[in-house]
Coordinates of C-alpha atoms in Angstrom, one line a residue:
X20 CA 26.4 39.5 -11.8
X21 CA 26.0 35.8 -13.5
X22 CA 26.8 36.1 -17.5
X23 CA 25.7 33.5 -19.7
X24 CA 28.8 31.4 -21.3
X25 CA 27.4 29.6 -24.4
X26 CA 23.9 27.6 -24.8
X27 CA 25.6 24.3 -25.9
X28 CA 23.5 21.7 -23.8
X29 CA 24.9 20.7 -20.4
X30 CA 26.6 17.9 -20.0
X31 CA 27.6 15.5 -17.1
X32 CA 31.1 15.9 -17.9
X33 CA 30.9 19.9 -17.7
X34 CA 29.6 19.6 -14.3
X35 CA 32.3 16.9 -12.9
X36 CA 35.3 19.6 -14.0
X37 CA 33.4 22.1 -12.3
X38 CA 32.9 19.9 -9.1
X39 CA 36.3 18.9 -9.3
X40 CA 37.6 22.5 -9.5
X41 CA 35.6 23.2 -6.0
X42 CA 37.2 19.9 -4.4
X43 CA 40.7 20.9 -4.8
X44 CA 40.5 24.7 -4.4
X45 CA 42.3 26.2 -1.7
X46 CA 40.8 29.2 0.3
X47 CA 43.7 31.4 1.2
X48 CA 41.1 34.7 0.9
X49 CA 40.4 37.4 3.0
X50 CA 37.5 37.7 4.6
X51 CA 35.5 40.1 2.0
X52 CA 36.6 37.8 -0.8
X53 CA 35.5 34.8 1.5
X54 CA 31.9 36.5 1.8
X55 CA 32.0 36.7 -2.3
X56 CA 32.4 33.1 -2.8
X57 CA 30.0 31.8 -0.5
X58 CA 27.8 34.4 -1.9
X59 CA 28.6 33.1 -5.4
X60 CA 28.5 29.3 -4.0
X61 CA 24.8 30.1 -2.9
X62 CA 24.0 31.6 -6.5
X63 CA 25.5 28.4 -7.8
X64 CA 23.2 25.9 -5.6
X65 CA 20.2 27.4 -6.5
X66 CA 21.4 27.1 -10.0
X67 CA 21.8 23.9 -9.9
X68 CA 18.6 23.3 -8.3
X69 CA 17.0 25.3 -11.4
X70 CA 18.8 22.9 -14.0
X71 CA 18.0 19.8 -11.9
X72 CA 14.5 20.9 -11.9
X73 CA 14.0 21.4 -15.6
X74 CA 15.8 18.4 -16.5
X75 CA 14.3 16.2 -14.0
X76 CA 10.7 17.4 -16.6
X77 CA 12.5 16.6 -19.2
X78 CA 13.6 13.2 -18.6
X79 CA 9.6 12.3 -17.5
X80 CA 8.6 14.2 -20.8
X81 CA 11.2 11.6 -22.7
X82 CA 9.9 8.5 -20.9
X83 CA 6.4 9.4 -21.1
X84 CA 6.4 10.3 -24.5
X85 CA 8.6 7.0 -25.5
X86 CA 6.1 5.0 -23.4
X87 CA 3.4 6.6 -25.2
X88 CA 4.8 5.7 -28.4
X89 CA 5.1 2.3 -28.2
X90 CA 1.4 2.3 -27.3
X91 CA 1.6 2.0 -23.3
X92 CA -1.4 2.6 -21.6
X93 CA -1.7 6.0 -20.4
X94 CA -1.3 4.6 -16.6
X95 CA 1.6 3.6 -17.5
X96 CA 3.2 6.5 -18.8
X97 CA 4.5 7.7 -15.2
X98 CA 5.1 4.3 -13.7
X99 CA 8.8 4.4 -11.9
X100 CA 9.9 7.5 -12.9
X101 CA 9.5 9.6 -9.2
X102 CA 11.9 6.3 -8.4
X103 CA 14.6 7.1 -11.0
X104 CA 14.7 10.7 -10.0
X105 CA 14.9 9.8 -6.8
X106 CA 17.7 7.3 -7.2
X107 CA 19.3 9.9 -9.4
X108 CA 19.2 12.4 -6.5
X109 CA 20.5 9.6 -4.1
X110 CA 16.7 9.8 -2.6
X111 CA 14.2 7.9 -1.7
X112 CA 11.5 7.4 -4.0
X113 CA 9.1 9.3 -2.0
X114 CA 11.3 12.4 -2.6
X115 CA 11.7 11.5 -5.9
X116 CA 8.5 12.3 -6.4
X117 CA 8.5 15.6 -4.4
X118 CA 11.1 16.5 -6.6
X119 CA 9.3 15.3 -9.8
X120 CA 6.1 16.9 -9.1
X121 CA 8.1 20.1 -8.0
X122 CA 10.1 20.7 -11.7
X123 CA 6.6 19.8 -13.1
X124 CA 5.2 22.9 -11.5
X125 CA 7.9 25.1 -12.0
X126 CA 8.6 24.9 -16.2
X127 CA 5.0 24.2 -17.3
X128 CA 3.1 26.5 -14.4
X129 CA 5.4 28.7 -12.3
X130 CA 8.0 30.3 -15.2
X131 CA 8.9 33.6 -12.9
X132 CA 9.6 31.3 -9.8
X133 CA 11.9 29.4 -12.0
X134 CA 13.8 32.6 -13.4
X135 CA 13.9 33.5 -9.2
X136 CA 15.3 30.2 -8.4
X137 CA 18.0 30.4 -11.6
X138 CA 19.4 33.1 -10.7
X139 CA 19.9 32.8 -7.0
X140 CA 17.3 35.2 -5.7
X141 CA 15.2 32.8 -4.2
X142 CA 16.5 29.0 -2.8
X143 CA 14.9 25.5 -3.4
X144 CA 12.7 25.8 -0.1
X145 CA 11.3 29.1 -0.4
X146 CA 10.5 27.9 -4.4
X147 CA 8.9 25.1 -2.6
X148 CA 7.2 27.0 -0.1
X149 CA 5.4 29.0 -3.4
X150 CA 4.6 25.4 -4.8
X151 CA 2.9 24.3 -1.5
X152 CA 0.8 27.6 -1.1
X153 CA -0.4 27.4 -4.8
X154 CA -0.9 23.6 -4.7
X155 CA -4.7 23.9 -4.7
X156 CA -5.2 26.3 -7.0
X157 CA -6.0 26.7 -10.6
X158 CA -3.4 26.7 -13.2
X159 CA -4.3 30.2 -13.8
X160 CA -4.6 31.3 -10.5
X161 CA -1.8 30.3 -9.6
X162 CA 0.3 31.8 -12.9
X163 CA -1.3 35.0 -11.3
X164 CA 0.4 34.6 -8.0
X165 CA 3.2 33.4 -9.8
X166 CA 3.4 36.5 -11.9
X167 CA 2.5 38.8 -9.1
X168 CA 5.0 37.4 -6.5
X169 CA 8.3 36.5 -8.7
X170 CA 7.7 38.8 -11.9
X171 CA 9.5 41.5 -10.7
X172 CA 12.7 40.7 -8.7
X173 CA 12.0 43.7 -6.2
X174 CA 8.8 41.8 -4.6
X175 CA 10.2 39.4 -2.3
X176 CA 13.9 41.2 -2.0
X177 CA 15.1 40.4 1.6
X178 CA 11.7 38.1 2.2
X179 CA 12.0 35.6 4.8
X180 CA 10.0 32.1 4.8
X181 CA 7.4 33.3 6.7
X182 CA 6.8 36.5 4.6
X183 CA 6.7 34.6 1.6
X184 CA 4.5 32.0 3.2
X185 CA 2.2 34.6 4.3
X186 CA 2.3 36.6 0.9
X187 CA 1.4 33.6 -1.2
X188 CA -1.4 32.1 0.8
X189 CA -3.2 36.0 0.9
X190 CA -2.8 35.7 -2.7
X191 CA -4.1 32.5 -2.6
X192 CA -7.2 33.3 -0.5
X193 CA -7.9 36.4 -2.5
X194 CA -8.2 34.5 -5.9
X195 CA -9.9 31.4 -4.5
X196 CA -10.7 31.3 -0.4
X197 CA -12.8 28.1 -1.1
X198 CA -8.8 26.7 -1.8
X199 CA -8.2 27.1 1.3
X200 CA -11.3 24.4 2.3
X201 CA -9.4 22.0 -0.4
X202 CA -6.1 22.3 2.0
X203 CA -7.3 21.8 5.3
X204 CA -9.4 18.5 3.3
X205 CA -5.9 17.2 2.0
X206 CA -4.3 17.8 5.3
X207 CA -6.9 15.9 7.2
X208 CA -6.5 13.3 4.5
X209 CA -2.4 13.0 5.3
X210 CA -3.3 12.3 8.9
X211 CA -1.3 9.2 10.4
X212 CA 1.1 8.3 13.5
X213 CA 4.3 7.7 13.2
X214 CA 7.8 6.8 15.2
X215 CA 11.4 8.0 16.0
X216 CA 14.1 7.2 17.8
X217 CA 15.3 9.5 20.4
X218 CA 18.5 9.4 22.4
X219 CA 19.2 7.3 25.4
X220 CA 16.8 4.3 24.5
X221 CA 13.8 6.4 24.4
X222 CA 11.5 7.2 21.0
X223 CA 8.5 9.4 19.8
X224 CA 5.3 8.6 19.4
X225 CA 3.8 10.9 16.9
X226 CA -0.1 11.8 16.3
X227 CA -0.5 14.1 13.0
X228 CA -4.2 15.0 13.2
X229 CA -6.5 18.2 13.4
X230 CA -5.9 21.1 15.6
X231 CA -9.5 20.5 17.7
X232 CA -8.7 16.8 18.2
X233 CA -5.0 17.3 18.9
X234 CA -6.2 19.9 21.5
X235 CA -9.0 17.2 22.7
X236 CA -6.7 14.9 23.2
X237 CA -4.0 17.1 25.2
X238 CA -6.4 18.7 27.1
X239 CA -8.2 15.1 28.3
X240 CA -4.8 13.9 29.2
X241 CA -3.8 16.2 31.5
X242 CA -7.1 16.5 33.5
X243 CA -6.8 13.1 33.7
X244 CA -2.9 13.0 35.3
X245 CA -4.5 16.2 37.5
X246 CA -7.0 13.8 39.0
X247 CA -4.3 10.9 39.4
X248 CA -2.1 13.6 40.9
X249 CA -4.6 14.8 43.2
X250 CA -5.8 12.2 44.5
X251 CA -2.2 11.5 46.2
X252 CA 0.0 8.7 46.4
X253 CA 1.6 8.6 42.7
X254 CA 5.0 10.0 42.3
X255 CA 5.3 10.4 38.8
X256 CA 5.0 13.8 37.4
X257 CA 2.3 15.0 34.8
X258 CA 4.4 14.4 31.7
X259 CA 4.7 10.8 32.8
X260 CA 1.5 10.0 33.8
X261 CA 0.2 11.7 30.4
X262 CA 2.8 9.5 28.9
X263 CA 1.6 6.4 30.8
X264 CA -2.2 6.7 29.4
X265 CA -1.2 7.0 26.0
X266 CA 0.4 4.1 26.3
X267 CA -2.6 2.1 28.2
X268 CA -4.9 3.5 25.9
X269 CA -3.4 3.0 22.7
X270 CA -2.9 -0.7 23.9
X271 CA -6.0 -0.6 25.4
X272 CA -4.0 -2.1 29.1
X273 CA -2.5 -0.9 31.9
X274 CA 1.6 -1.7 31.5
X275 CA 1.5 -4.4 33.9
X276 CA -1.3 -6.0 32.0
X277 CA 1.5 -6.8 29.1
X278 CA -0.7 -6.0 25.8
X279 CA 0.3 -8.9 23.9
X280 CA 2.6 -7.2 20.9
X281 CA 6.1 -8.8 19.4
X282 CA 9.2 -7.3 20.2
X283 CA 12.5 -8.2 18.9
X284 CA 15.5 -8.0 19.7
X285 CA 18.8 -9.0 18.1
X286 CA 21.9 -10.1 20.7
X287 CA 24.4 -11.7 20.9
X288 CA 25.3 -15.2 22.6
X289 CA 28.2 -13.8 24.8
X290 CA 26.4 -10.3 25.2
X291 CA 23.2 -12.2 26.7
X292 CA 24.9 -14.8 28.8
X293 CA 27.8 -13.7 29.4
X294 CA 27.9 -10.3 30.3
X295 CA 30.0 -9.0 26.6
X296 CA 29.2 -5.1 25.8
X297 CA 28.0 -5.5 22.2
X298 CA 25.0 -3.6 21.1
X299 CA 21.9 -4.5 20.7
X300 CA 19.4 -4.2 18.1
X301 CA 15.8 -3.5 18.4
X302 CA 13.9 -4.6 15.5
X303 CA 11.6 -1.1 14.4
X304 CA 14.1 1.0 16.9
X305 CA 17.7 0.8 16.0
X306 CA 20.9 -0.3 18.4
X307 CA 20.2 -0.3 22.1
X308 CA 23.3 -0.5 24.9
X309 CA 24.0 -4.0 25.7
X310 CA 23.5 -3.0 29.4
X311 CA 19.6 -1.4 28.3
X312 CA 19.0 -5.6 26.1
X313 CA 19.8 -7.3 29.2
X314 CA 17.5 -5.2 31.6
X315 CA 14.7 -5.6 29.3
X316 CA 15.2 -9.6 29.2
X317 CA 15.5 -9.3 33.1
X318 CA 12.2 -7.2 33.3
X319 CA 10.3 -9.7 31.0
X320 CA 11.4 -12.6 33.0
X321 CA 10.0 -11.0 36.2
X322 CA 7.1 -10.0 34.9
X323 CA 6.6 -13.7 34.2
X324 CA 6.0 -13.4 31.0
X325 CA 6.4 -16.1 27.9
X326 CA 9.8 -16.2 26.8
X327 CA 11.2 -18.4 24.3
X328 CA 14.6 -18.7 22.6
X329 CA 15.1 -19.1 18.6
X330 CA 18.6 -19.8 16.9
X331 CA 19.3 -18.6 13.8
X332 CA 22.9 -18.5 11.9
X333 CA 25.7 -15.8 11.0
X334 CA 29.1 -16.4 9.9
X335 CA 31.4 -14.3 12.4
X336 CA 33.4 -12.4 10.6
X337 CA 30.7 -11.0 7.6
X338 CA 27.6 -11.0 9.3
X339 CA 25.9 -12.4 6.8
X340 CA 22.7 -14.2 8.3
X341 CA 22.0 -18.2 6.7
X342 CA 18.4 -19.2 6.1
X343 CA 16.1 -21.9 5.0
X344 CA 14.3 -21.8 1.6
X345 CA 10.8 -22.5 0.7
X346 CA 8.9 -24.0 -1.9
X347 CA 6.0 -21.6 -1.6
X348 CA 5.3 -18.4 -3.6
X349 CA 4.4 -16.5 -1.1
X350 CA 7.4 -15.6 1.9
X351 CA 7.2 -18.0 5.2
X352 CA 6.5 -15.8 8.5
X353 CA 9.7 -17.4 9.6
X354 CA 11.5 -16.1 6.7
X355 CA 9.9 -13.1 6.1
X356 CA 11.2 -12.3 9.9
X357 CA 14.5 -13.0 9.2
X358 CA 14.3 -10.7 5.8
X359 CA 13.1 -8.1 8.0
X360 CA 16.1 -8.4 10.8
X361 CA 18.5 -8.7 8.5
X362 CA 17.6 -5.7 6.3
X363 CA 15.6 -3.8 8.8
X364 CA 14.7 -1.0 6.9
X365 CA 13.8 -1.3 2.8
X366 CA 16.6 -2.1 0.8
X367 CA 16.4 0.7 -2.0
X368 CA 19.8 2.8 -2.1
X369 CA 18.7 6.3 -0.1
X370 CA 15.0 5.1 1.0
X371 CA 15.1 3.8 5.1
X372 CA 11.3 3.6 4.8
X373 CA 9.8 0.3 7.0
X374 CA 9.8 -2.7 5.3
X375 CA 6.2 -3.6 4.0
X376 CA 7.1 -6.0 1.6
X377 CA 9.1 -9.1 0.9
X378 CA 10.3 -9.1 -2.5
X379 CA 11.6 -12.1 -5.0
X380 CA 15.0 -9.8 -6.3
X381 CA 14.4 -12.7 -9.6
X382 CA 10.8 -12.7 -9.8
X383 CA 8.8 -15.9 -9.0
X384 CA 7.7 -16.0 -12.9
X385 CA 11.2 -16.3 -13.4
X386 CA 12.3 -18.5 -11.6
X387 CA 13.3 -17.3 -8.7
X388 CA 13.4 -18.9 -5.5
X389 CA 11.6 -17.9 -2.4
X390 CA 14.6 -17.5 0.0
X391 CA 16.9 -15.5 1.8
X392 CA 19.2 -15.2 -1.0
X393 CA 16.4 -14.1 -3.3
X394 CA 14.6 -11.9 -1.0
X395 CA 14.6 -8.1 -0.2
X396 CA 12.7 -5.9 2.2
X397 CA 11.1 -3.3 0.6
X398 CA 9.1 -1.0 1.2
X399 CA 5.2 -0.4 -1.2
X400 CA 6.2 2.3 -3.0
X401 CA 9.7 0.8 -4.1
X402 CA 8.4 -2.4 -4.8
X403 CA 5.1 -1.2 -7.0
X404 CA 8.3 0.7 -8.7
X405 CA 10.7 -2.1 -9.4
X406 CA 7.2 -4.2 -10.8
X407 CA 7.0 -1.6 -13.5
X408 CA 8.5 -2.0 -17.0
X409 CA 12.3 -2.1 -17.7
X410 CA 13.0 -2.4 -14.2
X411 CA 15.5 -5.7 -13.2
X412 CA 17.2 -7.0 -10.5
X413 CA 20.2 -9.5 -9.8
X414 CA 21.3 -11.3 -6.6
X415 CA 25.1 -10.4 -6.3
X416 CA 28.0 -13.2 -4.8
X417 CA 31.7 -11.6 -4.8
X418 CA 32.8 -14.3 -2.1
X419 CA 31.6 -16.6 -0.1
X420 CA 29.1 -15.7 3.1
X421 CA 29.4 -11.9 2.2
X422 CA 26.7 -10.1 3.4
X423 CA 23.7 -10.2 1.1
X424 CA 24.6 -7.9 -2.1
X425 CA 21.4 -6.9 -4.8
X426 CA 21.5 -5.1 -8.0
X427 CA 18.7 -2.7 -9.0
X428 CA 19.0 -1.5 -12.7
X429 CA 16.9 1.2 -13.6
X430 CA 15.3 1.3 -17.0
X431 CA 18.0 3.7 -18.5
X432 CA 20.6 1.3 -17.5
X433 CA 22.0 2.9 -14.3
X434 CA 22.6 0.2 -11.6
X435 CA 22.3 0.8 -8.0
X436 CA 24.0 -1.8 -5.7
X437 CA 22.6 -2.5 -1.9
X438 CA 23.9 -4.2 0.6
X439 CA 22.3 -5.3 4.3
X440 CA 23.7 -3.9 7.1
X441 CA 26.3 -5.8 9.2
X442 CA 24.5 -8.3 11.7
X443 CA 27.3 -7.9 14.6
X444 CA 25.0 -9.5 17.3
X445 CA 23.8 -12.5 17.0
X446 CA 21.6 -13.6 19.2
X447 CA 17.6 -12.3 19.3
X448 CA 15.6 -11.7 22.2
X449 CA 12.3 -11.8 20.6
X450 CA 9.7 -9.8 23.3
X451 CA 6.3 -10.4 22.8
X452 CA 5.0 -8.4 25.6
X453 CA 3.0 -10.6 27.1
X454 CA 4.0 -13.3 24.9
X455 CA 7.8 -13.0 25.0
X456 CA 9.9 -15.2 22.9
X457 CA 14.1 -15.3 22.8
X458 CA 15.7 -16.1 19.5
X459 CA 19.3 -16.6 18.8
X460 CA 22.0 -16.2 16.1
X461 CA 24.3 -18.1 16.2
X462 CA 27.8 -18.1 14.2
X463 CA 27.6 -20.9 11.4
X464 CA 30.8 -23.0 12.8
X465 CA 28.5 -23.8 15.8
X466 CA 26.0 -25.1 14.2

């Protein structure tokens, strides 16, 4: 049973005793009383997600309404915010917004879903599985199922996240089956590929598209690797001859035809050359075995393809990569490389999004220099962000050749720091397959 205390707004420092109190308790319980306070613990989350929900609304409600005000225009009203939160939440921005557009739902259009979630009946996924189900709906329809589904306690009782996927979307196609048209449209919409890393060197190539041409596409592979397979002679197995014509016809060549697409990889000197057993990194990929970089050099070579080698500068104890600058507005290919290899993914606190943009940390207006020092990856989203109003950003130096250091300050004066990660190889094997080049890093006290 959860009894109210006092209705005194909630403060920060109420909620650092009480997260202080959970760090240095002991647990020296049986194992009923153990059962009660993960129980209680559980009640306490979803809590928490309930109070982080309705004052992640009220903080946009503030903004927009100061923004508003002082005679923004209206497009403006929502610029950065799904960034802040997101910041706020040590998130990326992209969650931020999830998380934005989630409290939004929940005070101004899902009120019994919100008393579910407050008092621990139901968690933050299954609340979100109710906002996903309802998304295409009308405000009213959806206050229905709302009502309907999380009015009464009793009704989804012991409900799993299947039940209360099911329950919702019947509701949903009962009120408005044509809804159900608007969902599959918005999911055909979200279609895209996309990449992972998978263990031992090896990564996922992802399709997200509709069920008929996902099934098309299966379907024409492996009659395809039956007919290779039949026809006798090839010892590779379905799954890798399927996974061989995806590749040849994504790249539109046969592997040994060496599509011509840049590859780089980060090594070092004595790693390359001299057998050491640093890691690797592969630009896009992540750290490789040192054993796996050198094989992939020595399969380039005899494959006779282009290879060339390209020096660049770390000092050998930070990391920290050296660079040229440039006159230009506009970021160098050269130096836009080295922006990527040294940050590798954007540079936002809590977003590891690619990198789709090279940013001037002091803007150009200002000032600012188009160089390493001055430059961040980043990727749209957080970049379109830190553009909007009462956003800044300062280059930091604690010491000399640390590795590069940025400020982000948000526009309610919170300050996120970010720092590249270490560079410990230095030396890059740039692949491009077909037209392979080699570039180095070397440490500044050879140069």
């Amino acid at each position: 049973m959860v009894t109210a205390v006092q209705n005194s707004p909630l403060t920060s420092d109420e909620v650092l005793r009480f997260v202080a109190r959970l760090q240095s308790s002991d647990f020296d319980v049986d194992a009923a009383a153990g059962i009660d306070v993960i129980s209680a613990l559980e009640t306490a989350k979803c809590a928490c997600v309930a109070t982080q929900a309705v004052m992640t609304d009220a903080v946009a409600t503030a903004i927009s309404n100061e923004r508003r005000e002082l005679g923004r225009p209206k497009a403006q009203w929502r610029n950065g915010i799904a960034s802040q939160i997101g910041l706020a939440r040590r998130e990326s921005p992209n969650r931020g917004g999830t998380h934005l557009g989630l409290a939004r739902a929940l005070v101004h259009e899902m009120p019994h879903t919100l008393a579910r979630l407050r008092a621990g009946e139901l968690n933050e996924w299954r609340v979100m599985i109710l906002a996903r189900e309802t998304a295409c709906l009308t405000v009213d329809d959806r206050r229905t199922i709302d009502e309907r589904l999380c009015a009464d306690p009793a009704t989804l009782a012991g409900a799993g996240d299947r039940t209360i996927e099911g329950r919702a979307r019947a509701l949903a196609n009962e009120l408005d089956a044509a809804s159900q048209v608007k969902r599959r449209a918005k999911a055909y919409a979200a279609r895209r590929t996309s990449t992972r890393p998978a263990p031992e060197s090896m990564g996922f190539f992802t399709v997200l598209t509709s069920m008929e041409k996902m099934v098309c596409m299966w379907a024409t592979l492996r009659r395809d690797a039956d007919t290779i397979i039949n026809a006798g002679g090839d010892t590779r197995t379905r799954d890798q001859i399927m996974a061989d014509l995806v590749f040849e016809r994504v790249t539109g060549a046969s592997v040994a035809q060496r599509p011509p697409v840049t590859v780089d990889i980060v090594i070092s000197d004595s790693t390359l050359f001299a057998g050491g057993d640093t890691s690797a990194y592969m630009h896009g990929y992540g750290d490789i075995p040192s054993d796996v970089a050198r094989q992939l050099i020595r399969d380039t070579l005899d494959n006779e393809t282009h290879v060339a080698l390209r020096r660049l500068y770390a000092h050998p104890t930070s990391g920290a990569l050296t660079a040229v600058e440039s006159t230009s507005r506009a970021f160098p290919t050269a130096l836009g490389r080295l922006i990527d290899l040294r940050d590798r993914t954007c540079r936002t606190p809590w977003c590891d999004a690619p990198i789709r943009h090279h940013d001037h940390i002091r803007p150009h207006s200002a000032g600012g220099r188009t160089s390493a020092e001055n430059g961040a990856g980043l990727c749209a989203a957080c970049n379109y962000a830190k553009e909007g109003e009462g956003w800044t950003a300062e280059a930091l130096r604690d010491k000399r050749n640390a590795r590069h250091r940025y400020r982000l300050i948000s526009p309610t004066g919170h300050t996120y720091d970010s720092s590249a990660p270490p560079m410990q190889v230095v030396e890059l094997y740039n692949s491009r397959i077909e037209n392979v080049m080699i570039t180095g890093l070397f440490d500044d006290d050879a140069a």
